[in-house]
Tab-separated table of C-alpha atoms in Angstrom:
chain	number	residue	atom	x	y	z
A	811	UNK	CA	-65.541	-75.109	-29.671
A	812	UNK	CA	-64.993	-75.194	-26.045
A	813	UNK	CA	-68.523	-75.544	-23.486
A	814	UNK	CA	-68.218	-71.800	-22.180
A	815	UNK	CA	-67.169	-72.744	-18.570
A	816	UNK	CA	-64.171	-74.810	-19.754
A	817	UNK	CA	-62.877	-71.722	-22.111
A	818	UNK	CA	-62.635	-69.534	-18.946
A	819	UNK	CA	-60.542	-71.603	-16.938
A	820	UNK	CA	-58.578	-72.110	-20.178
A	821	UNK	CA	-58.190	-68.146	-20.520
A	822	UNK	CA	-57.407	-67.950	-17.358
A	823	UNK	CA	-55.068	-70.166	-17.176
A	824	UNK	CA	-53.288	-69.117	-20.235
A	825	UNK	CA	-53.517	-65.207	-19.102
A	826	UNK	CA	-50.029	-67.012	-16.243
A	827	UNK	CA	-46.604	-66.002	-17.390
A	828	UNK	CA	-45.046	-68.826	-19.760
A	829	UNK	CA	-48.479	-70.971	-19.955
A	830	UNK	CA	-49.496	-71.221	-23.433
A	831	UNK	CA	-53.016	-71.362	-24.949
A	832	UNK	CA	-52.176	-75.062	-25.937
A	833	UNK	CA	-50.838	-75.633	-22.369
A	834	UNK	CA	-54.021	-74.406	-20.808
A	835	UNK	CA	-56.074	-76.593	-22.461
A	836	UNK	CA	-53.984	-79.700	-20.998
A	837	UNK	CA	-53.582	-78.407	-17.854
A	838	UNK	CA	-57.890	-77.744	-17.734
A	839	UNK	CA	-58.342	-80.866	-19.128
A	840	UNK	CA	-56.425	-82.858	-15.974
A	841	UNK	CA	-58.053	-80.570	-13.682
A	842	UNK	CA	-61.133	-81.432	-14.631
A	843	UNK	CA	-60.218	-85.048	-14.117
A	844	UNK	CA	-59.427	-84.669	-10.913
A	845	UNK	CA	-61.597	-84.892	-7.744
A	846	UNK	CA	-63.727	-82.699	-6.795
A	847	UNK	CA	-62.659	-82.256	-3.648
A	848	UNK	CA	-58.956	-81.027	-4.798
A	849	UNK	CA	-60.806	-78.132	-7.343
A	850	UNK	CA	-62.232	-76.955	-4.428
A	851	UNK	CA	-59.081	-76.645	-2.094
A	852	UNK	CA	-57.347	-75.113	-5.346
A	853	UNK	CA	-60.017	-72.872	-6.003
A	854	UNK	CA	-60.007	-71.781	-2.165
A	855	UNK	CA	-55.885	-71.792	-1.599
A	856	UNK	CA	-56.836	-68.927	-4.823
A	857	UNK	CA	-59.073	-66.977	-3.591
A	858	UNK	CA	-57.678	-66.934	-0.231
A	859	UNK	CA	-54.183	-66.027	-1.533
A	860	UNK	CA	-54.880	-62.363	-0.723
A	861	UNK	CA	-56.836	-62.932	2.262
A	862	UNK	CA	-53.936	-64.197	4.104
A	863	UNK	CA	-51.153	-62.600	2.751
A	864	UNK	CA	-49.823	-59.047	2.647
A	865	UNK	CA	-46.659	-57.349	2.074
A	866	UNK	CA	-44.470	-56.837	4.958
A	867	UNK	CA	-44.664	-52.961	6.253
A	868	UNK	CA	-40.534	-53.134	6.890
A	869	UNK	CA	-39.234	-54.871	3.518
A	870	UNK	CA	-42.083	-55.615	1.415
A	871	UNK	CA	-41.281	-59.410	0.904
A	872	UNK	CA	-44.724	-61.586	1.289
A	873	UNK	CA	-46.237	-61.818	4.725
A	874	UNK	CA	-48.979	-63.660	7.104
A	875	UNK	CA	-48.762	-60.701	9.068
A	876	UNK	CA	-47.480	-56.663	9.316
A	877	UNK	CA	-44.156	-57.562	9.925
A	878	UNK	CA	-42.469	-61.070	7.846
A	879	UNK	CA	-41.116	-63.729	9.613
A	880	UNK	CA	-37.633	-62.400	8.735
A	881	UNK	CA	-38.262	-58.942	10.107
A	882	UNK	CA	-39.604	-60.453	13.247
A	883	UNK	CA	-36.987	-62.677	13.677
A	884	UNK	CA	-34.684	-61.482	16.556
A	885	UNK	CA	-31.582	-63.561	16.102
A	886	UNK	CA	-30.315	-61.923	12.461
A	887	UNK	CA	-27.946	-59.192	11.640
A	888	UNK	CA	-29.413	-55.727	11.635
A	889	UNK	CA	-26.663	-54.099	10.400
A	890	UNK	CA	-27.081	-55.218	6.838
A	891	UNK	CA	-30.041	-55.085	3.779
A	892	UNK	CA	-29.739	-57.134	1.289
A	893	UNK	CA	-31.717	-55.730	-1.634
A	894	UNK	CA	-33.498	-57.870	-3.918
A	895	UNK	CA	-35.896	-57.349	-7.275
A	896	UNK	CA	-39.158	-59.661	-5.869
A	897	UNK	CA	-39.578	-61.828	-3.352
A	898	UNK	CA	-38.676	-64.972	-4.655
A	899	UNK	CA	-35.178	-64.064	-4.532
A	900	UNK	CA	-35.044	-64.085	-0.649
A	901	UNK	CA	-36.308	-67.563	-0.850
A	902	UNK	CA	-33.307	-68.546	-3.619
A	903	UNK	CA	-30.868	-66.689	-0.897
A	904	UNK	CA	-32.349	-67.991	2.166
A	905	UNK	CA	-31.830	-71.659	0.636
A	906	UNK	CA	-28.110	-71.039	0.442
A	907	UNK	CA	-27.491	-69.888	4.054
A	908	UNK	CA	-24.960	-67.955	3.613
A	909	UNK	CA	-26.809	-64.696	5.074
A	910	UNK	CA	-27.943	-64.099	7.666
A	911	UNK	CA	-29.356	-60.137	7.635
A	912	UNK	CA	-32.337	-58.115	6.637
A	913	UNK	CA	-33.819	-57.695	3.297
A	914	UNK	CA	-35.936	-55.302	1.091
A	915	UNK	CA	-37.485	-56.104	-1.816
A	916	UNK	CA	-38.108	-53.700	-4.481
A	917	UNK	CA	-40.810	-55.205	-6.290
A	918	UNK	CA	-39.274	-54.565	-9.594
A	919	UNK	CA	-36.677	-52.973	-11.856
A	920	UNK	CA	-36.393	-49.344	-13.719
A	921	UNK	CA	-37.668	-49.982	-16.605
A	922	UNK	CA	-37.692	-47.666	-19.778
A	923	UNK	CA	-41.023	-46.021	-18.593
A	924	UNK	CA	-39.417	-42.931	-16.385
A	925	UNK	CA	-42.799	-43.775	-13.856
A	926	UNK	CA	-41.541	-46.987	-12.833
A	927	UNK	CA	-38.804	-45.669	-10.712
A	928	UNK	CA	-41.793	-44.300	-8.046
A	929	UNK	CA	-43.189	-47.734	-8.202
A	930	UNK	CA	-39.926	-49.311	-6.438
A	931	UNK	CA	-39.950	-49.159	-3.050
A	932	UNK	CA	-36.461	-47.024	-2.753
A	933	UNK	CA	-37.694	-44.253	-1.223
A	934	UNK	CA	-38.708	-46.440	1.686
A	935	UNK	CA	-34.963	-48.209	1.592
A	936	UNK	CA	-33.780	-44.578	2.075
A	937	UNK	CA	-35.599	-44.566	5.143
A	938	UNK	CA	-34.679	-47.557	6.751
A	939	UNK	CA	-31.148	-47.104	6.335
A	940	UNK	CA	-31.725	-43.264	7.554
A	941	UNK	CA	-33.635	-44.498	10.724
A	942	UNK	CA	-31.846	-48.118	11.339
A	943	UNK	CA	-27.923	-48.686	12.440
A	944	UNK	CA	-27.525	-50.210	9.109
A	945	UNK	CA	-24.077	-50.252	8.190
A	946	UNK	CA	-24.232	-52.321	5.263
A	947	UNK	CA	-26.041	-52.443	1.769
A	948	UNK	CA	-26.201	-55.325	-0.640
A	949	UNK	CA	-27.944	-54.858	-4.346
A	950	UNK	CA	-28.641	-58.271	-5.200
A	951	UNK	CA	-30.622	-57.024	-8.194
A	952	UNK	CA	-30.559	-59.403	-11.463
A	953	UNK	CA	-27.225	-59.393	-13.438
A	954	UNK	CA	-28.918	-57.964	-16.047
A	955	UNK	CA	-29.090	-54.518	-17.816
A	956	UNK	CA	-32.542	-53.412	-16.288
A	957	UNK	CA	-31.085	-54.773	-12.574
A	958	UNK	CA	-27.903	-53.159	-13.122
A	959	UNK	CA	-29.500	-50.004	-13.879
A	960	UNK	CA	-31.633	-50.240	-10.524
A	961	UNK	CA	-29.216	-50.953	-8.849
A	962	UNK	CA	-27.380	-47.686	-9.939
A	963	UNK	CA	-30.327	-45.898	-9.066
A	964	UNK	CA	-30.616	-47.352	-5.768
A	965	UNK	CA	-26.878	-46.869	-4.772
A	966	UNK	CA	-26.896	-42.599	-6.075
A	967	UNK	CA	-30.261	-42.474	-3.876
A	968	UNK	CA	-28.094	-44.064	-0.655
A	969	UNK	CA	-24.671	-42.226	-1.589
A	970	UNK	CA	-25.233	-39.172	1.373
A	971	UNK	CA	-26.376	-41.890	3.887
A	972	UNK	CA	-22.840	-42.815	4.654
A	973	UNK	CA	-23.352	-46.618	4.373
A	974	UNK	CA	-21.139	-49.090	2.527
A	975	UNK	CA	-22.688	-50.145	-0.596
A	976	UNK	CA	-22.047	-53.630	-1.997
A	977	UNK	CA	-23.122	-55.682	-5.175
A	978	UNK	CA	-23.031	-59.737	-5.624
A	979	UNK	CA	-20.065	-60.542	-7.115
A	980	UNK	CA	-19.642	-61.893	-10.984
A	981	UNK	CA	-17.963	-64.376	-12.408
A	982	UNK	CA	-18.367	-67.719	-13.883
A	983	UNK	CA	-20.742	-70.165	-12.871
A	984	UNK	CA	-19.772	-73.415	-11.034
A	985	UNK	CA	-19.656	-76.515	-13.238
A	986	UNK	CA	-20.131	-74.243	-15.883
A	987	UNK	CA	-17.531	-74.228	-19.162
A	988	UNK	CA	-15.361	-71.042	-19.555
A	989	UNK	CA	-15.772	-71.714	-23.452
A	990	UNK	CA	-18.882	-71.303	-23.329
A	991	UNK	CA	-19.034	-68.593	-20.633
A	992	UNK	CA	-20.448	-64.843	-22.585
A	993	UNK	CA	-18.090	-62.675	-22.885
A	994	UNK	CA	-19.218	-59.957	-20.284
A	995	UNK	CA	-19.142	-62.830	-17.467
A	996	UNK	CA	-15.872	-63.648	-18.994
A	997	UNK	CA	-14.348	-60.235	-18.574
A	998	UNK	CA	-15.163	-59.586	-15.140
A	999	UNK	CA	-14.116	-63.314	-13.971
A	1000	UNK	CA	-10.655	-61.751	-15.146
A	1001	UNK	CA	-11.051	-58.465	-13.801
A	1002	UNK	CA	-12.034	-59.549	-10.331
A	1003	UNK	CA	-9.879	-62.681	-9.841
A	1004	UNK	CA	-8.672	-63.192	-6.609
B	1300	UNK	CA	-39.543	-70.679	3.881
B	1301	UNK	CA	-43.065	-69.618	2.835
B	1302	UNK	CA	-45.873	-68.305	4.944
B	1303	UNK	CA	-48.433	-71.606	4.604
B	1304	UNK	CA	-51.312	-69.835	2.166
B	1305	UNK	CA	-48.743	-69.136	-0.315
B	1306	UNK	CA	-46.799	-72.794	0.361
B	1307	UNK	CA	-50.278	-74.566	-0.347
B	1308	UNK	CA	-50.855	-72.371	-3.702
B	1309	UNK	CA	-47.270	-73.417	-4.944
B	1310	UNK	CA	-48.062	-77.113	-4.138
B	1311	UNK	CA	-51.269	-76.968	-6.232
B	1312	UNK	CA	-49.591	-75.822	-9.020
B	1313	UNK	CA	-47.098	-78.001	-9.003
B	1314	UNK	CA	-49.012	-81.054	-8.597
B	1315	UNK	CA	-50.216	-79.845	-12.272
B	1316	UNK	CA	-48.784	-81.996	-15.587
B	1317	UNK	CA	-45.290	-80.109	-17.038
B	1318	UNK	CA	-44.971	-77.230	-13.947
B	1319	UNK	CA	-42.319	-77.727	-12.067
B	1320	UNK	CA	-41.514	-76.385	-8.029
B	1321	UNK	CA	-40.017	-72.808	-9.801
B	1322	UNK	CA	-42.359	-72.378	-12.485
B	1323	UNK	CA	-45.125	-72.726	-9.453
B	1324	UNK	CA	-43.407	-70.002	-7.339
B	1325	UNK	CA	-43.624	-67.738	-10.342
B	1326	UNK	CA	-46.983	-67.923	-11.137
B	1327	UNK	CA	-48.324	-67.524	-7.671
B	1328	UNK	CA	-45.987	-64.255	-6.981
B	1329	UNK	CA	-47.414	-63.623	-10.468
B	1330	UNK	CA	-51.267	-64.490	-9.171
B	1331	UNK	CA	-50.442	-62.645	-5.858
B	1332	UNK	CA	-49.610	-59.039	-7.704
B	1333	UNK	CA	-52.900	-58.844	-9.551
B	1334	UNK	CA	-56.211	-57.621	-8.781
B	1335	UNK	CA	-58.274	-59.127	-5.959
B	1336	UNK	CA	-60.890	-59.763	-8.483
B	1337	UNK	CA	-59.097	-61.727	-11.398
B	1338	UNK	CA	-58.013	-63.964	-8.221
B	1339	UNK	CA	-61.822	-64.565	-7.347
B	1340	UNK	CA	-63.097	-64.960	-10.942
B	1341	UNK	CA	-60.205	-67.482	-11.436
B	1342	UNK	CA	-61.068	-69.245	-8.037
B	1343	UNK	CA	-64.625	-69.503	-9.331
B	1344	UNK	CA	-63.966	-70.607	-12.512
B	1345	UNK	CA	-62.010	-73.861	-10.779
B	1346	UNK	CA	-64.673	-74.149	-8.271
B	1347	UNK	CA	-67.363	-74.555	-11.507
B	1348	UNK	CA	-65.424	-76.592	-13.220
B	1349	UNK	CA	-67.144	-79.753	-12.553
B	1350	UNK	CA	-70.450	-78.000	-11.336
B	1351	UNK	CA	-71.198	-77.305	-14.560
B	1352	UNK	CA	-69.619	-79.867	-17.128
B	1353	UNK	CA	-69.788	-83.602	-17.462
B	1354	UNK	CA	-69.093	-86.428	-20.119
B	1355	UNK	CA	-70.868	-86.513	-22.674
B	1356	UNK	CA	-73.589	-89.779	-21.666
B	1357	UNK	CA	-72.985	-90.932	-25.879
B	1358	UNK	CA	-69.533	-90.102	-26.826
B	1359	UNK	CA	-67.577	-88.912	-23.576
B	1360	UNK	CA	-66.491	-85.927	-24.753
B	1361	UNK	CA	-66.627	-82.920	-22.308
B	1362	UNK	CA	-70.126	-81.408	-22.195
B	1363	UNK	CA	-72.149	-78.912	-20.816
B	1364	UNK	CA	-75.375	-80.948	-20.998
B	1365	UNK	CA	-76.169	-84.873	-21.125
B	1366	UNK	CA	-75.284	-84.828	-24.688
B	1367	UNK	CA	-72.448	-82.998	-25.987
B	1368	UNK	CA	-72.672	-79.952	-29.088
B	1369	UNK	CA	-71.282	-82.765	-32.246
B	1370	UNK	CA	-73.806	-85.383	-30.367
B	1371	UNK	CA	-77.210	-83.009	-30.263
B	1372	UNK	CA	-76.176	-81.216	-33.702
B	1373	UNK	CA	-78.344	-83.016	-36.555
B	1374	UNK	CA	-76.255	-81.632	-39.265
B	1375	UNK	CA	-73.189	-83.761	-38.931
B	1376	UNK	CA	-72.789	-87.334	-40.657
B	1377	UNK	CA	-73.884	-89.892	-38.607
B	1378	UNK	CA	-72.657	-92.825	-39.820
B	1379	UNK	CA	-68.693	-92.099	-39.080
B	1380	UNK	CA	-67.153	-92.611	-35.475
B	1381	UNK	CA	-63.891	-91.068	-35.490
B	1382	UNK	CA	-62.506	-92.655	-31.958
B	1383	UNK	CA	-59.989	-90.092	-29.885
B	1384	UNK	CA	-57.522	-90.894	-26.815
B	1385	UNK	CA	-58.718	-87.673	-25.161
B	1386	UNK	CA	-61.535	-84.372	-25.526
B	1387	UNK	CA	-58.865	-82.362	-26.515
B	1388	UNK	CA	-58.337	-84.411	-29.663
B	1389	UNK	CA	-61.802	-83.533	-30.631
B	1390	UNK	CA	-60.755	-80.162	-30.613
B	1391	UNK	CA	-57.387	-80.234	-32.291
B	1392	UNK	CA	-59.577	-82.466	-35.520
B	1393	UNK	CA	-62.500	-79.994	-35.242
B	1394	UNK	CA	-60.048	-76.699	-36.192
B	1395	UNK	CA	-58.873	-78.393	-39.335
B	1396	UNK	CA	-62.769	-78.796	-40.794
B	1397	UNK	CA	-61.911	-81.945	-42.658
B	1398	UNK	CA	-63.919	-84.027	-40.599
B	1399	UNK	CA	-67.828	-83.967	-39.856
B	1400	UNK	CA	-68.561	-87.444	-38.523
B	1401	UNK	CA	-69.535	-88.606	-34.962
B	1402	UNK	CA	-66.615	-89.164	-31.890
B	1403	UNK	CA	-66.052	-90.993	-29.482
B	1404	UNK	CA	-63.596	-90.798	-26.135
B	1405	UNK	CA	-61.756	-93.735	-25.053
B	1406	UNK	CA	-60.909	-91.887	-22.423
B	1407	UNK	CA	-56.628	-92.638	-22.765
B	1408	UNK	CA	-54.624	-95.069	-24.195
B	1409	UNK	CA	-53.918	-99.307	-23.136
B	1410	UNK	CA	-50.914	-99.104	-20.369
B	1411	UNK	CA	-48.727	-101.991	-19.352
B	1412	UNK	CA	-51.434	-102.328	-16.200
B	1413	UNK	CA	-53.987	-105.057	-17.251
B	1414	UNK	CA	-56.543	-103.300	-15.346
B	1415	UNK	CA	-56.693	-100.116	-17.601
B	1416	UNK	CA	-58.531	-101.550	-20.533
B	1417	UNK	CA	-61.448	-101.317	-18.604
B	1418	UNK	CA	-60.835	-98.086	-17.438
B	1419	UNK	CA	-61.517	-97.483	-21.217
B	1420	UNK	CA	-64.689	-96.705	-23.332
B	1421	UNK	CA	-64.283	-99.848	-25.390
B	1422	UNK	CA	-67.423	-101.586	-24.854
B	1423	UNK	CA	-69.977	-98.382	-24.848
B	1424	UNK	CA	-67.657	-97.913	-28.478
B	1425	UNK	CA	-69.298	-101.776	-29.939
B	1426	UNK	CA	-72.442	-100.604	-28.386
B	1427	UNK	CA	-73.116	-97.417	-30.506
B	1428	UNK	CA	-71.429	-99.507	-33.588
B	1429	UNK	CA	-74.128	-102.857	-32.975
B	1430	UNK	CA	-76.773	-100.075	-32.325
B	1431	UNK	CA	-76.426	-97.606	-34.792
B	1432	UNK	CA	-76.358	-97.367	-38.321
B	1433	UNK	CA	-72.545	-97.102	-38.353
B	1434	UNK	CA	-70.921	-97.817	-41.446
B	1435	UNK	CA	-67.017	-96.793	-40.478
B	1436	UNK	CA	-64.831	-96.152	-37.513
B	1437	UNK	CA	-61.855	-94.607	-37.707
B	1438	UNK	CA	-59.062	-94.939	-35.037
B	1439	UNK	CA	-57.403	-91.995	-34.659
B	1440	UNK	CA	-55.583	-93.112	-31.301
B	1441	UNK	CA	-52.074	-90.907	-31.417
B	1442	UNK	CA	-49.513	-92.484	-33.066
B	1443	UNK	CA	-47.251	-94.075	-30.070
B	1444	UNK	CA	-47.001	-97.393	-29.209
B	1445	UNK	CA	-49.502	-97.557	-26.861
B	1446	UNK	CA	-51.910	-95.720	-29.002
B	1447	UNK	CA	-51.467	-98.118	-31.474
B	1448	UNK	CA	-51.619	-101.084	-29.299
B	1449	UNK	CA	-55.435	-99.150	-28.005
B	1450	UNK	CA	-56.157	-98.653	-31.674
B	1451	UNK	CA	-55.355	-102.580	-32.407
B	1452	UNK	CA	-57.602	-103.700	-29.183
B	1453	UNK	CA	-60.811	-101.569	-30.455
B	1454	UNK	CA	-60.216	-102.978	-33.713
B	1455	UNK	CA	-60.177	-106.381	-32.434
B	1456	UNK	CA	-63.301	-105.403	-30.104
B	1457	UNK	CA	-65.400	-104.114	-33.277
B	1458	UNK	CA	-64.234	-107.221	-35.859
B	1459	UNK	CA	-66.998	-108.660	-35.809
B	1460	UNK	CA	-69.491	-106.200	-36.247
B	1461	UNK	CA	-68.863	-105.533	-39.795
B	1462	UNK	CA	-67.726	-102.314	-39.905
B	1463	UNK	CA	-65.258	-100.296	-41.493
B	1464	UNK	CA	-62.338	-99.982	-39.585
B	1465	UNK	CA	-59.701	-97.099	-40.572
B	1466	UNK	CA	-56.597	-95.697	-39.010
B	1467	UNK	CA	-55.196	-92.278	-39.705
B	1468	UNK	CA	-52.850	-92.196	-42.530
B	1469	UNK	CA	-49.079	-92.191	-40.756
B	1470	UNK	CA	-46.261	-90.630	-43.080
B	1471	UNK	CA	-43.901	-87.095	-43.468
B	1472	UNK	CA	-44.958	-83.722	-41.553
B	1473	UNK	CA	-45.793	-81.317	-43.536
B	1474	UNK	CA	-43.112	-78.507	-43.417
B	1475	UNK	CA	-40.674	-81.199	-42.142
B	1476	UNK	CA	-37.227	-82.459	-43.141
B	1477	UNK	CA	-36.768	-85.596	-45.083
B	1478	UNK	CA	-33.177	-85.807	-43.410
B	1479	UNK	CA	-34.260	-85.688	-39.954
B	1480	UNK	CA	-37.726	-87.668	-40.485
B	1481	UNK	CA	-37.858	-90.969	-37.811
B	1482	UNK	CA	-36.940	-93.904	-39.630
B	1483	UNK	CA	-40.321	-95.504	-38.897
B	1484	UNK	CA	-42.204	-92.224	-40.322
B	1485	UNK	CA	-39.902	-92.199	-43.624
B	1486	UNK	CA	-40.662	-96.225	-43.729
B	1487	UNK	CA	-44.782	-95.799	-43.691
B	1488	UNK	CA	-44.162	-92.808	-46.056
B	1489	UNK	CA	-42.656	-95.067	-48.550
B	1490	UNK	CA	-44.968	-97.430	-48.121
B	1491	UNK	CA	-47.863	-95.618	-48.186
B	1492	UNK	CA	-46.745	-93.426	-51.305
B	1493	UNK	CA	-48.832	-92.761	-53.784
């Protein structure tokens, strides 16, 4: 159906998380109406993307260079690692400004597969907080079964270090509706009221 | 927040019809986890995007040549002109094999600017109709208002060239719910019974 250069970019477009074959097609279909000049900048900002970036040695979140801007940075608390699933959750927390320490990421959650445990970088948070004065650590894995879990794992693998060991709190959402608040979120809004 | 490679990545995808800022910081954390190579074949796909397709010089559809497939295949009737918004509405009428006429791309719809009627294929539209040996058109702008309003301006364009001039029949979805049908829908379906 398709001229064969215009079903690529369609498959790859629809191999992204939550883009749809149908999607694809529309979202090919304005590219290609587009200049020519802005393809190309696309199609270099791509293949560069790997080029330029890396992870960062000390916490794994995305970085220009061996060490990320956050790790460089002089002026934040050392004491504490917050630990996060990926790196887009340091950019959530970061927006909120509320903390002002180190992070790790994981780069993922246990999932059922017993191999996927070796994949997260844990063995390298056991390190840090080994080697560093880090007094605090915060799981700020997903509220979810598969980020509870991980987080589980990561606090038995830390339990001889000595540190304390946090996890964000739950509770209901703001300017959300307790009727309509699930009951798990529900039950610990009770539990930990304060 | 972002080192500036991945920043520039995120602000091509967003500029992209239905992703939003988030969606775009998924799929290039998604984009940066794969392989190096998936990243260049997808980068080179873009890049080739408008190396190596064009309009269509009869019927504007997307094309890897001067003429597109439907134009340069000789089996297909070649008296019809079934006239489309947009390429991809060649390709939604193609799957359903009902249809085995000519097409041709307006190229979008009438807007409230004056100016983007002649942004349209309108005129190259009477020219295959005087030239050829077309004996009907059929408007299959979508069914909005401002496809209709395109559909009654080509119609007015081709009056006097004494052609048959159809419009895709409007009336219930199939699978749909008499109930919930738009009052204008259940209106032409009652009309249009028969």
């Amino acid at each position: 159906m398709y001229p064969k250069s215009f079903k690529k970019l369609i498959d790859h477009f629809s191999s992204l998380p939550s883009v749809g074959p149908k999607m694809a097609e529309r979202l090919v279909l304005y590219l290609f109406k587009q200049d020519k000049e802005k393809l190309m900048d696309f199609s270099e900002s791509l293949a560069n993307l790997k080029t330029n970036l890396r992870y960062c040695k000390k916490c794994f979140n995305i970085s220009e260079g061996d060490l990320c801007e956050i790790c460089r940075s002089g002026g934040r608390d050392q004491k504490t690692i917050l630990v996060v699933e990926e790196p887009l959750d340091i950019i959530a927390i970061e927006r909120v400004k509320k903390y002002d320490g180190l992070y790790h990421v994981l780069g993922g959650v246990i999932s059922p597969n017993p191999k996927s445990k070796n994949d997260l970088k844990i063995s390298e948070l056991e390190k840090r907080v080994k080697e560093g004065q880090i007094e605090e650590v915060i799981l700020a894995t997903d509220p979810t079964t598969e980020g509870d879990a991980t987080a589980l794992y990561a606090a038995r693998a830390l339990k001889d270090s000595g540190v304390k060991i946090t996890r964000l709190a739950r509770g209901l959402s703001t300017g959300g509706d307790i009727e309509y608040a699930d009951e798990i979120t529900l039950g610990s809004a009770i539990l930990n009221r304060k």
